[in-house]
Every structure is written in structure tokens, then in C-alpha cells.
Amino acid sequence: MLGLIATMRIQDGKTAEFERVFLDLAAKVRANEPGNLTYQLTRSRAEPNTYKVLEIYSDEAAFKAHGASDHFKAAGPALGSVLAGRPDLEILDGIVGA
Amino acid sequence: MLGLIATMRIQDGKTAEFERVFLDLAAKVRANEPGNLTYQLTRSRAEPNTYKVLEIYSDEAAFKAHGASDHFKAAGPALGSVLAGRPDLEILDGIVGA
């Protein structure tokens, strides 16, 4: 199991557009990626232009399939147009029960 | 909906004990808290003594119920004995689809 915290900073005035694009992507992730267990968009309370996506994948292969998916690639340009810099991706190893 | 990233740094030599205590707590959270949607322990790849719990709750009340639960309080002393300082809690607002 693999966890990911994706931190994205959005340009001023573009948060509504970002949320629209991202929620559309999230729906496609949930519909098309059985190896994705969690894909939740959240917004920082400290920095309203900063969003964090809490992501959990069943394994490394599921994570790679996500990045290679058509729906993820298709969302790239629209996301790129509202981001204020590169996303920060923190990959974490999931700890599961015995 | 509410997200939380709980970051915990563990004393050297105490990570196995921490994982044992935390996984026991996680099982009780899943069994007893219908408002908890995600409660996943992960371990940093950059800092092996650092763990991050990715948590998602249906609403603020579910988050408060978690903190007030008997099983969460019961795990306090055992977790406290292996932590290397106070946990860092980042509360995030969940963004859900229209």
C-alpha cells in the first residue's frame, strides 16, 4: 500500500476553476482505477490557495497506472493553467495490519 | 467533510512498538466510528522515524467523536511513551463534488 500527499498552490482568483477541474478528475479516478483506495481533495485552512490531495493506492502498480491514465493526462493542461508552481508530491509507505 | 494529516515522530528503536499500538487503534477506529472514512497509517520515505496518518471524517462531529472516543483515549499513554515530541495535526476542509 502506498500513500501520497499532493500539495498544490493555485493562482489568485482561479480556485473555483481548479476545484471544478479537479473534482471532474477525481470522479474519473474513482470510476476507472480499482487500485485507488482514496482520492480526496482538501483545502488548507491556513492558506486558502493551497490544496492537498490525500491519496492511497493498493500498491506501486496502481499508483503508476494512475499517472499513466488517459483521464489524468487529459486533466494536465487545465490544471497547469491554474497552478502557481509545481505540485509537491510526498510519497509514503502504507503500514497495514498483520 | 474534513481531512487531517497527523504527523508523528517516533523515538529511535520504538517504531515497531508504535506500529503495533497504532494498528490496534486503527482497527478500533474502523470498527467503532462510522463517521471515519479513512484512517491510514503511512511512513515517510525521507525520515523513517516519521509517520503520517491520513484521516478523513464525514464532518466536524465525527472528528470530535474520534477524539472523545474511549479507544482513542486508551491508546494515549502507549503512544505517548514512544513519541519523540507532540504530534503535528493539520486540519483540512474536504472539497466534495457538486
Tab-separated table of N, CA and C in Angstrom, chain A residues 1-5 19 23 37-38 40-46 51-52 54-56 60 90-98, chain B residues 1-5 19 23 37-38 40-46 51-52 54-56 60 90-98:
chain	number	residue	atom	x	y	z
A	1	MET	N	0.848	-1.196	0.000
A	1	MET	CA	0.000	0.000	0.000
A	1	MET	C	0.879	1.239	0.000
A	2	LEU	N	0.364	2.258	-0.678
A	2	LEU	CA	1.157	3.487	-0.850
A	2	LEU	C	0.266	4.700	-0.618
A	3	GLY	N	0.813	5.679	0.116
A	3	GLY	CA	0.089	6.923	0.352
A	3	GLY	C	0.768	8.059	-0.387
A	4	LEU	N	0.004	9.101	-0.649
A	4	LEU	CA	0.570	10.274	-1.319
A	4	LEU	C	-0.145	11.516	-0.821
A	5	ILE	N	0.636	12.528	-0.502
A	5	ILE	CA	0.067	13.846	-0.210
A	5	ILE	C	0.527	14.761	-1.341
A	19	GLU	N	-11.096	23.757	-8.577
A	19	GLU	CA	-11.941	22.756	-7.912
A	19	GLU	C	-12.816	22.041	-8.940
A	23	LEU	N	-12.335	18.088	-9.333
A	23	LEU	CA	-13.424	17.191	-8.945
A	23	LEU	C	-13.869	16.314	-10.116
A	37	LEU	N	-7.605	3.715	-3.594
A	37	LEU	CA	-8.490	3.486	-2.453
A	37	LEU	C	-9.042	4.794	-1.887
A	38	THR	N	-8.255	5.876	-2.017
A	38	THR	CA	-8.677	7.190	-1.525
A	38	THR	C	-8.118	8.251	-2.459
A	40	GLN	N	-8.918	12.152	-2.109
A	40	GLN	CA	-9.769	13.199	-1.524
A	40	GLN	C	-9.110	14.575	-1.626
A	41	LEU	N	-9.789	15.496	-2.292
A	41	LEU	CA	-9.310	16.878	-2.367
A	41	LEU	C	-9.648	17.588	-1.063
A	42	THR	N	-8.664	18.292	-0.508
A	42	THR	CA	-8.914	19.087	0.698
A	42	THR	C	-8.260	20.459	0.517
A	43	ARG	N	-8.745	21.404	1.328
A	43	ARG	CA	-8.229	22.763	1.227
A	43	ARG	C	-7.648	23.185	2.557
A	44	SER	N	-6.483	23.794	2.523
A	44	SER	CA	-5.817	24.249	3.736
A	44	SER	C	-6.648	25.346	4.401
A	45	ARG	N	-6.720	25.271	5.721
A	45	ARG	CA	-7.403	26.342	6.459
A	45	ARG	C	-6.450	27.511	6.675
A	46	ALA	N	-5.143	27.196	6.684
A	46	ALA	CA	-4.146	28.246	6.927
A	46	ALA	C	-3.894	29.061	5.655
A	51	TYR	N	-4.142	23.568	-1.720
A	51	TYR	CA	-4.960	22.362	-1.626
A	51	TYR	C	-4.050	21.152	-1.404
A	52	LYS	N	-4.569	20.148	-0.693
A	52	LYS	CA	-3.826	18.909	-0.504
A	52	LYS	C	-4.730	17.746	-0.893
A	54	LEU	N	-5.293	13.899	-0.534
A	54	LEU	CA	-4.920	12.707	0.240
A	54	LEU	C	-5.221	11.504	-0.648
A	55	GLU	N	-4.178	10.771	-0.994
A	55	GLU	CA	-4.325	9.666	-1.945
A	55	GLU	C	-3.774	8.375	-1.328
A	56	ILE	N	-4.479	7.263	-1.563
A	56	ILE	CA	-4.000	5.952	-1.123
A	56	ILE	C	-4.203	4.962	-2.271
A	60	GLU	N	2.270	-0.066	-5.653
A	60	GLU	CA	3.035	0.815	-6.546
A	60	GLU	C	2.459	0.792	-7.968
A	90	GLU	N	4.481	14.068	-1.894
A	90	GLU	CA	5.155	13.317	-0.841
A	90	GLU	C	4.638	11.884	-0.872
A	91	ILE	N	5.506	10.950	-1.277
A	91	ILE	CA	5.120	9.535	-1.342
A	91	ILE	C	5.420	8.885	0.008
A	92	LEU	N	4.470	8.108	0.502
A	92	LEU	CA	4.566	7.487	1.823
A	92	LEU	C	4.267	5.996	1.724
A	93	ASP	N	4.923	5.209	2.555
A	93	ASP	CA	4.651	3.769	2.544
A	93	ASP	C	3.486	3.460	3.482
A	94	GLY	N	2.451	2.843	2.962
A	94	GLY	CA	1.314	2.458	3.790
A	94	GLY	C	1.710	1.340	4.741
A	95	ILE	N	1.280	1.444	6.023
A	95	ILE	CA	1.522	0.400	7.021
A	95	ILE	C	0.190	-0.294	7.269
A	96	VAL	N	0.144	-1.592	6.918
A	96	VAL	CA	-1.118	-2.312	7.085
A	96	VAL	C	-0.993	-3.319	8.227
A	97	GLY	N	-2.147	-3.705	8.780
A	97	GLY	CA	-2.188	-4.603	9.937
A	97	GLY	C	-1.637	-5.974	9.591
A	98	ALA	N	-1.185	-6.699	10.592
A	98	ALA	CA	-0.642	-8.063	10.388
A	98	ALA	C	-1.753	-8.954	9.832
B	1	MET	N	-17.209	17.556	5.096
B	1	MET	CA	-16.125	16.577	5.168
B	1	MET	C	-14.855	17.269	5.650
B	2	LEU	N	-14.048	16.495	6.370
B	2	LEU	CA	-12.853	17.077	6.994
B	2	LEU	C	-11.687	16.119	6.834
B	3	GLY	N	-10.530	16.676	6.455
B	3	GLY	CA	-9.324	15.863	6.342
B	3	GLY	C	-8.356	16.222	7.455
B	4	LEU	N	-7.452	15.299	7.738
B	4	LEU	CA	-6.441	15.555	8.760
B	4	LEU	C	-5.169	14.817	8.390
B	5	ILE	N	-4.051	15.505	8.491
B	5	ILE	CA	-2.753	14.851	8.365
B	5	ILE	C	-2.102	14.941	9.739
B	19	GLU	N	4.037	0.996	15.754
B	19	GLU	CA	3.163	0.442	14.705
B	19	GLU	C	2.165	-0.531	15.322
B	23	LEU	N	-1.727	0.349	14.957
B	23	LEU	CA	-2.580	-0.515	14.134
B	23	LEU	C	-3.744	-1.077	14.954
B	37	LEU	N	-13.936	7.980	7.555
B	37	LEU	CA	-13.947	7.391	6.207
B	37	LEU	C	-12.591	6.821	5.821
B	38	THR	N	-11.506	7.421	6.371
B	38	THR	CA	-10.154	6.950	6.085
B	38	THR	C	-9.302	7.149	7.334
B	40	GLN	N	-5.502	5.943	7.657
B	40	GLN	CA	-4.412	5.124	7.129
B	40	GLN	C	-3.054	5.575	7.673
B	41	LEU	N	-2.365	4.655	8.329
B	41	LEU	CA	-1.004	4.925	8.811
B	41	LEU	C	-0.034	4.780	7.657
B	42	THR	N	0.827	5.778	7.511
B	42	THR	CA	1.881	5.695	6.493
B	42	THR	C	3.200	6.113	7.117
B	43	ARG	N	4.290	5.696	6.438
B	43	ARG	CA	5.622	6.002	6.944
B	43	ARG	C	6.388	6.802	5.910
B	44	SER	N	7.055	7.856	6.352
B	44	SER	CA	7.835	8.701	5.454
B	44	SER	C	9.001	7.909	4.866
B	45	ARG	N	9.224	8.133	3.577
B	45	ARG	CA	10.387	7.502	2.950
B	45	ARG	C	11.644	8.329	3.234
B	46	ALA	N	11.435	9.626	3.446
B	46	ALA	CA	12.586	10.512	3.685
B	46	ALA	C	13.096	10.389	5.133
B	51	TYR	N	5.994	9.232	10.873
B	51	TYR	CA	4.784	8.611	10.334
B	51	TYR	C	3.734	9.688	10.079
B	52	LYS	N	2.899	9.470	9.068
B	52	LYS	CA	1.795	10.389	8.797
B	52	LYS	C	0.511	9.578	8.698
B	54	LEU	N	-3.167	9.577	7.404
B	54	LEU	CA	-4.112	10.265	6.510
B	54	LEU	C	-5.513	9.928	7.007
B	55	GLU	N	-6.229	10.965	7.436
B	55	GLU	CA	-7.536	10.759	8.053
B	55	GLU	C	-8.598	11.586	7.333
B	56	ILE	N	-9.785	10.989	7.139
B	56	ILE	CA	-10.915	11.711	6.551
B	56	ILE	C	-12.161	11.393	7.379
B	60	GLU	N	-17.369	17.567	11.028
B	60	GLU	CA	-16.680	18.003	12.255
B	60	GLU	C	-17.089	17.156	13.456
B	90	GLU	N	-2.619	18.742	11.059
B	90	GLU	CA	-3.049	19.716	10.060
B	90	GLU	C	-4.478	19.393	9.649
B	91	ILE	N	-5.416	20.258	10.040
B	91	ILE	CA	-6.826	20.048	9.702
B	91	ILE	C	-7.119	20.717	8.360
B	92	LEU	N	-7.824	19.987	7.501
B	92	LEU	CA	-8.091	20.453	6.142
B	92	LEU	C	-9.580	20.339	5.840
B	93	ASP	N	-10.105	21.257	5.045
B	93	ASP	CA	-11.516	21.161	4.674
B	93	ASP	C	-11.681	20.280	3.442
B	94	GLY	N	-12.489	19.238	3.561
B	94	GLY	CA	-12.738	18.363	2.419
B	94	GLY	C	-13.560	19.083	1.364
B	95	ILE	N	-13.191	18.935	0.088
B	95	ILE	CA	-13.945	19.513	-1.038
B	95	ILE	C	-14.663	18.368	-1.730
B	96	VAL	N	-15.997	18.426	-1.695
B	96	VAL	CA	-16.742	17.326	-2.307
B	96	VAL	C	-17.432	17.819	-3.576
B	97	GLY	N	-17.763	16.853	-4.458
B	97	GLY	CA	-18.350	17.192	-5.752
B	97	GLY	C	-19.721	17.826	-5.589
B	98	ALA	N	-20.139	18.567	-6.612
B	98	ALA	CA	-21.466	19.215	-6.555
B	98	ALA	C	-22.530	18.108	-6.457
